[in-house]
Structures are given as C-alpha cells and as structure tokens.
C-alpha cells in the first residue's frame, strides 16, 4: 500500500511517499529554520503563511519522483500543533484526496512520531509491548504501547517539554533556534574536565513518571547571569553550562524511561520525537539499560531525520493504524469534509488517537 503523507504541524512542511509503513520512496520538504532563527523561535502566523507558499511547489517536487496515479491513500497530520499550520496541511490534503478520489487518513502528530520507529525496519521487527518515550519541542510523554494504536499513557511533563527547554536554554546561552542541534554543535570538541556545575533534576524518585524542567531552566538562567571573565573564559563557561544542562536533561529522561520499563514488562523500548536526535540521549539510555540489566531491543528512529518532524512518519502511522483497524480511512467526500469543521476542537485534543 502506497501512502502520500503531508505534515505541517509546526514550522516544517513535508511530503513523503511511504510503501507498506516502512519504506520511504520519496520525500520533499520546505524548512523555515532560517526564518525562525531570526526571531529566535517560531512565529505561528509566519509559519502558516510560509506553508501556503510551499505546499504546491514541494508537492510538484515529489510528483516529479513518484507519479500521483501510483498512490493508494493520502495521510495528513490532524493535530496537535499550530492551528494555522495545521489548517494549511488539512485543507491541502482534503482537497487533494477529493480531487484524486483517494482515501484520506488523519493522523495524530505524536502517533506519527511513534511510527517513525517503524521506518526502515523489517515489517514486524518491533515487539509489543513497547515502553515509549516521546520527547519533542511540544511533548514529553511516556507510554506503554500494547499494539498498533493501543497506548496507555504513563507520565508527562508538568511544564515544558525537554525540546522546549533545549530551545529556551540555547537562547539564554546566545545560541540559535532550534536549541537541541545548536547545543550539540556548540559542544563539539568540548572537554568536560573541570566542569563545576551539577544542575538540578525534578521528581527524581523511584516509580515517579512525571517530568518538570522549569526548576532546571531557572537555575540555568541564574547561573548564566553570574558568568564573568574574558571572552575566552566566558566561552568555556557557557560550554560548561550547556554541557551540564544537557547532561541533566538526558539523564532524567533516561532515568524515567527505565522506571517506566520496570513498571510495564516491556518487550522493547522506544525513544522518538525531536530530542531523540540527541546522540548523547542514546548513549545515556543505552548505558542505563546495561546498568539495569534490561535486555530488550532499544529503538531510536533508524535515521536522525526521522526524529524531528517529517512526513514519512505520518505515512507509516497511517498504514499501521488503518491496516490494524484502529483508524478508519475517510472515503467519501462527505467524510473527508467532515474533518474540516471539527478542527477547532480536534487540533488541541490530548488523546493520541
Ligand atoms: O519533533 P520536533 O521536530 O517538533 C515537535 O513536535 O516539537 O522536535 C523539535 C524539538 C526542538 O525543541 C529541538 O530543539 C529538539 O527537538 N531537538 C533536539 C535535537 N534535535 C532536535 N534536542 C536535543 N538534541 C538534538 N540533537
Ligand atoms: Zn513533532
């Protein structure tokens, strides 16, 4: 089954064609990172307008690689995300599916991130139940995934998501948006010898599956204000702070994931969402699993670009959710259009389905 997928929940617009929920045939996207770097973050109205401009040229780029008449269905992110950005994607996908007379499959964004783990894998490689950490700019959750589309929510952040904390702390350190990759770059070649900082972690207690990053952020702000010295000294100190911040975040994420694994009798462990692009997070999770004697497969997205927002993950989710019967494709024009008036309350819904 060949699915054409569109993702526009935030600042990237991406199309992909995915076969049978695992094989990426083609991708075409437009990044707005240069625009939002100037404002230090995403301005929602700007993001939506850029999507309007990018939707058709990027689709043409995709059609040049894969003829539209080979497509079996169209998948689109239904939310959560920035309302204007989602509206552009939804109206584009609704129109295209009516025009091509192909089924339309709406996909929850976090469900999409989960199915990024299935891309470039053998079809039934991942064993359930999988204990899952979805960690991005907008979400920071733990789930037990019992099967396709079957999730039990185990824990969430009480304030910021880890990715959001990366973005805000990068800004405090004078680094560009998005924060995760710029902190990673800032720390290339950095030597942590003599790092004087140990930054706080919230709710670090056995069995506690809730997260909080506001205390950590405040502490970074306080420390940054105390930094003094020559330009060279300041650079080294900022690196010390960036490193201690990243260590604090990845360590608490890995710690909580292990606590969730212990509570869920997992057959596999998954980490997905933008922050799963962190090489350091992967190292720390691997080291915790070894230390705790957890001998089940660990999955991060097979390619780093599947960690951050992308359309291939939406195509994969659409395939697995419809073939397992958990989500029904919208077939008639009436069904497809029924998605539009529901937007206002569906976009922010907490449910993962
Ligand atoms: O999943 P995503 O692309 O968008 C949302 O759904 O939010 O995640 C974006 C987030 C940003 O906050 C970004 O700073 C973070 O993922 N991120 C990283 C890395 N790459 C992206 N955080 C830590 N390390 C990275 N290498
Ligand atoms: Zn995302």
XYZ file of C-alpha atoms and ligand atoms in Angstrom:
380
model
C 0.000 0.000 0.000
C 1.485 3.332 -1.079
C 0.645 6.404 1.024
C 1.283 10.050 0.213
C 1.717 11.883 3.524
C 1.746 15.555 4.472
C 2.986 17.005 7.779
C 2.593 20.705 8.654
C 2.085 20.830 12.411
C 4.792 23.398 13.128
C 7.422 25.169 11.027
C 8.330 22.468 8.507
C 6.167 21.431 5.595
C 6.978 17.930 4.414
C 5.610 15.455 1.910
C 6.622 11.795 1.686
C 5.598 8.649 -0.134
C 5.818 5.536 2.033
C 5.234 1.925 0.989
C 3.669 -0.523 3.471
C 4.515 1.566 6.530
C 8.275 1.003 6.366
C 9.856 2.021 3.055
C 10.346 5.675 2.182
C 10.065 6.052 -1.601
C 10.384 9.836 -1.899
C 10.441 12.976 0.232
C 10.080 16.677 -0.472
C 10.069 19.426 2.124
C 10.491 23.107 2.891
C 12.242 24.146 6.081
C 11.610 27.535 7.677
C 14.512 27.316 10.079
C 16.341 30.320 8.564
C 13.244 32.491 9.008
C 12.600 31.450 12.619
C 16.271 31.692 13.586
C 15.935 35.457 13.086
C 13.046 35.632 15.581
C 14.571 33.112 17.996
C 11.576 30.800 17.659
C 8.523 30.062 15.545
C 6.030 32.872 14.878
C 2.806 30.909 14.146
C 1.331 33.318 11.608
C 4.606 33.409 9.676
C 4.822 29.605 9.705
C 1.290 29.220 8.269
C 1.898 31.774 5.524
C 5.143 30.071 4.513
C 3.269 26.746 4.318
C 0.762 28.283 1.906
C 3.655 29.317 -0.328
C 5.496 25.991 -0.061
C 2.660 23.446 -0.332
C 2.322 23.198 -4.100
C 5.991 23.658 -5.180
C 7.066 20.904 -2.764
C 4.237 18.640 -3.991
C 5.446 19.219 -7.545
C 8.928 18.207 -6.386
C 7.507 14.957 -5.066
C 5.340 14.232 -8.113
C 8.469 14.535 -10.255
C 9.786 11.500 -8.365
C 6.589 9.458 -7.897
C 3.542 9.687 -10.208
C 0.359 10.521 -8.328
C -1.560 7.676 -10.015
C 0.515 5.135 -8.045
C -0.803 6.492 -4.701
C -3.377 4.412 -2.768
C -4.229 6.890 0.028
C -3.360 10.303 1.466
C -2.347 10.830 5.091
C -2.203 14.132 6.932
C -1.362 15.369 10.422
C -4.644 16.347 12.101
C -3.031 17.836 15.256
C -1.885 18.785 17.767
C 0.208 21.682 16.567
C -0.024 25.304 15.471
C -3.571 25.873 14.280
C -2.700 27.950 11.209
C -0.032 25.471 10.102
C -2.385 22.518 10.563
C -5.166 24.248 8.655
C -2.936 24.674 5.615
C -1.979 20.987 5.682
C -5.513 19.747 6.286
C -7.113 21.837 3.592
C -4.389 20.824 1.115
C -4.805 17.119 1.931
C -8.627 17.226 1.925
C -8.606 18.928 -1.480
C -6.066 16.514 -2.931
C -7.873 13.424 -1.663
C -11.197 14.633 -3.089
C -9.551 15.581 -6.380
C -7.709 12.256 -6.733
C -10.615 10.310 -5.208
C -8.307 8.525 -2.750
C -8.993 7.703 0.920
C -7.870 10.314 3.454
C -6.228 9.164 6.715
C -5.941 11.729 9.552
C -3.005 11.056 11.892
C -2.266 12.360 15.394
C 1.161 14.027 15.396
C 2.541 12.067 18.357
C 1.238 8.847 16.864
C 3.272 9.869 13.820
C 6.425 10.293 15.933
C 5.845 6.810 17.357
C 5.663 5.278 13.907
C 8.933 6.977 12.917
C 10.396 3.990 14.800
C 8.920 1.605 12.201
C 10.549 3.278 9.190
C 13.437 1.413 7.529
C 12.800 -1.691 9.682
C 11.559 -5.190 8.902
C 7.722 -5.068 8.926
C 7.153 -6.905 12.215
C 10.526 -6.301 13.835
C 9.283 -4.279 16.807
C 7.770 -6.428 19.552
C 4.944 -5.243 21.831
C 4.518 -4.118 24.497
C 6.958 -1.328 23.784
C 7.720 1.232 26.501
C 7.929 4.532 24.747
C 9.364 7.974 25.438
C 8.078 10.607 23.009
C 10.097 13.748 23.525
C 9.964 16.788 21.287
C 9.517 20.550 21.408
C 5.861 20.275 22.387
C 5.572 16.847 24.036
C 7.279 14.897 26.736
C 5.396 11.685 27.488
C 5.823 8.074 28.491
C 3.535 5.397 27.070
C 3.128 1.655 27.079
C 2.270 0.635 23.519
C 0.479 -2.704 23.590
C -0.113 -2.951 19.849
C -0.819 -0.770 16.835
C -2.781 2.233 18.030
C -3.052 0.850 21.578
C -1.446 3.166 24.080
C -1.522 3.593 27.852
C -0.306 6.989 28.977
C 2.156 6.619 31.853
C 3.517 10.088 32.500
C 4.039 13.588 31.141
C 5.760 16.855 31.861
C 4.115 19.295 34.224
C 5.570 22.276 32.381
C 7.969 22.420 29.434
C 8.863 19.547 27.144
C 12.581 18.720 27.038
C 12.929 20.094 23.483
C 11.355 23.373 24.579
C 13.845 23.544 27.463
C 16.684 22.966 24.955
C 15.332 25.826 22.831
C 14.981 28.248 25.775
C 18.352 27.433 27.331
C 20.085 27.761 23.938
C 18.610 31.235 23.718
C 19.932 32.116 27.200
C 23.369 30.976 26.029
C 23.164 33.118 22.888
C 22.768 30.076 20.606
C 20.379 29.789 17.695
C 16.994 28.055 17.294
C 16.348 25.111 17.391
C 18.276 24.674 20.618
C 18.991 20.940 20.640
C 21.120 20.846 17.494
C 22.822 24.176 18.259
C 23.823 22.998 21.754
C 25.140 19.783 20.190
C 27.212 21.828 17.739
C 28.384 24.219 20.473
C 29.749 21.222 22.414
C 31.663 19.641 19.522
C 35.229 19.043 20.704
C 34.337 20.253 24.221
C 36.214 18.683 27.143
C 34.153 18.457 30.341
C 37.188 18.233 32.647
C 36.798 20.752 35.465
C 33.088 21.418 34.793
C 31.934 22.935 38.094
C 28.183 22.558 37.501
C 25.717 19.905 38.550
C 22.275 21.158 37.588
C 19.039 20.043 39.297
C 16.627 17.297 38.225
C 12.975 17.351 39.254
C 10.955 14.396 40.574
C 13.915 12.038 40.521
C 12.334 9.329 42.633
C 11.701 5.635 42.141
C 8.430 4.989 40.315
C 7.740 8.664 39.548
C 6.931 9.094 35.840
C 6.305 12.856 35.797
C 8.750 15.377 34.404
C 9.449 19.042 35.096
C 12.100 21.262 33.548
C 11.167 24.662 34.965
C 13.497 24.420 38.002
C 16.386 23.449 35.744
C 15.671 26.339 33.386
C 15.553 28.853 36.255
C 18.842 27.546 37.597
C 20.481 27.891 34.170
C 19.177 31.471 33.943
C 20.591 32.244 37.386
C 23.994 30.691 36.591
C 24.255 32.429 33.200
C 23.751 35.804 34.906
C 26.741 35.148 37.178
C 29.221 34.362 34.382
C 32.167 36.766 34.110
C 35.661 36.842 32.635
C 37.448 37.287 29.332
C 35.770 36.335 26.069
C 37.658 33.032 26.034
C 36.748 32.268 29.654
C 33.117 33.146 29.003
C 33.009 30.768 26.041
C 34.353 27.918 28.152
C 31.904 28.693 30.967
C 28.957 28.785 28.570
C 30.062 25.405 27.274
C 30.245 24.083 30.845
C 26.659 25.284 31.429
C 25.392 23.864 28.116
C 27.004 20.515 28.875
C 25.676 20.345 32.450
C 22.192 21.293 31.192
C 22.200 18.606 28.502
C 23.508 16.000 30.961
C 20.761 16.875 33.422
C 18.036 16.559 30.758
C 19.181 13.360 29.054
C 19.895 11.713 32.385
C 16.424 12.382 33.818
C 14.790 11.296 30.542
C 16.721 8.006 30.633
C 16.081 7.521 34.365
C 12.309 7.956 33.960
C 12.247 5.725 30.888
C 13.885 2.963 32.948
C 11.308 3.478 35.715
C 8.555 3.107 33.093
C 10.191 -0.026 31.664
C 10.229 -1.596 35.139
C 6.501 -0.901 35.531
C 5.444 -2.223 32.124
C 7.148 -5.556 31.475
C 8.416 -4.251 28.139
C 9.407 -6.425 25.180
C 11.069 -3.425 23.567
C 11.951 0.180 24.378
C 11.466 3.139 22.034
C 12.566 6.774 22.071
C 11.209 9.146 19.458
C 10.454 12.825 18.722
C 12.885 15.672 18.021
C 15.030 15.166 21.135
C 15.673 11.532 20.108
C 18.049 13.057 17.541
C 20.398 13.639 20.506
C 23.364 11.296 20.228
C 24.044 11.842 23.922
C 20.498 10.764 24.878
C 21.005 7.487 23.022
C 24.336 6.862 24.769
C 22.834 7.518 28.187
C 19.731 5.344 27.596
C 21.970 2.510 26.369
C 24.166 2.831 29.423
C 21.149 2.833 31.816
C 19.726 -0.277 30.130
C 23.041 -2.069 30.535
C 23.364 -0.959 34.141
C 19.781 -2.057 34.953
C 20.169 -5.384 33.088
C 17.287 -4.598 30.707
C 17.893 -6.955 27.801
C 15.235 -5.984 25.275
C 15.775 -4.217 21.924
C 16.090 -0.431 22.067
C 14.755 1.578 19.133
C 15.566 5.128 18.195
C 14.464 6.269 14.692
C 16.651 4.464 12.131
C 17.752 7.792 10.676
C 18.184 11.030 12.582
C 15.920 12.930 10.201
C 13.023 10.675 11.262
C 13.409 12.006 14.841
C 12.350 15.558 14.074
C 9.098 16.416 12.290
C 8.813 14.648 8.945
C 6.102 13.317 6.680
C 7.380 9.738 6.336
C 6.367 9.051 9.950
C 2.811 10.226 9.170
C 2.682 7.855 6.183
C 3.938 4.975 8.340
C 1.397 5.687 11.100
C -1.431 5.886 8.561
C -0.510 2.459 7.169
C -0.196 0.628 10.510
C -3.245 2.281 12.067
C -5.552 1.563 9.148
C -4.312 -1.957 8.414
C -4.741 -2.855 12.105
C -8.276 -1.405 12.033
C -7.559 1.186 14.733
C -8.254 4.129 12.401
C -10.811 4.188 9.578
C -9.843 5.968 6.363
C -12.263 8.655 5.189
C -13.579 7.528 1.814
C -16.419 9.744 0.716
C -16.303 13.449 0.022
C -18.736 13.980 2.893
C -16.499 12.077 5.337
C -13.414 13.972 4.215
C -15.070 17.368 4.537
C -16.365 16.417 7.969
C -12.767 16.741 9.181
C -12.774 20.480 8.475
C -15.477 21.786 10.865
C -14.069 19.614 13.642
C -10.710 21.323 13.530
C -11.361 23.860 16.235
C -11.582 21.324 18.993
C -9.751 18.392 17.482
C -6.484 20.262 16.993
C -5.719 20.552 20.660
C -7.057 17.204 21.769
C -4.932 15.286 24.259
C -5.893 11.805 23.089
C -3.244 10.109 20.967
C -5.796 8.607 18.550
O 9.580 16.638 16.974
P 10.050 18.001 16.657
O 10.733 18.223 15.331
O 8.886 19.038 16.748
C 7.866 18.967 17.721
O 6.953 18.123 17.555
O 8.014 19.710 18.711
O 11.024 18.419 17.840
C 11.704 19.642 17.822
C 12.496 19.743 19.091
C 13.149 21.110 19.291
O 12.797 21.592 20.566
C 14.638 20.813 19.179
O 15.454 21.654 19.986
C 14.714 19.366 19.619
O 13.542 18.768 19.116
N 15.890 18.699 19.059
C 16.917 18.251 19.814
C 17.878 17.764 18.893
N 17.391 17.916 17.631
C 16.163 18.494 17.751
N 17.105 18.243 21.140
C 18.270 17.739 21.587
N 19.255 17.283 20.785
C 19.102 17.267 19.436
N 20.088 16.820 18.649
Zn 6.910 16.717 16.307
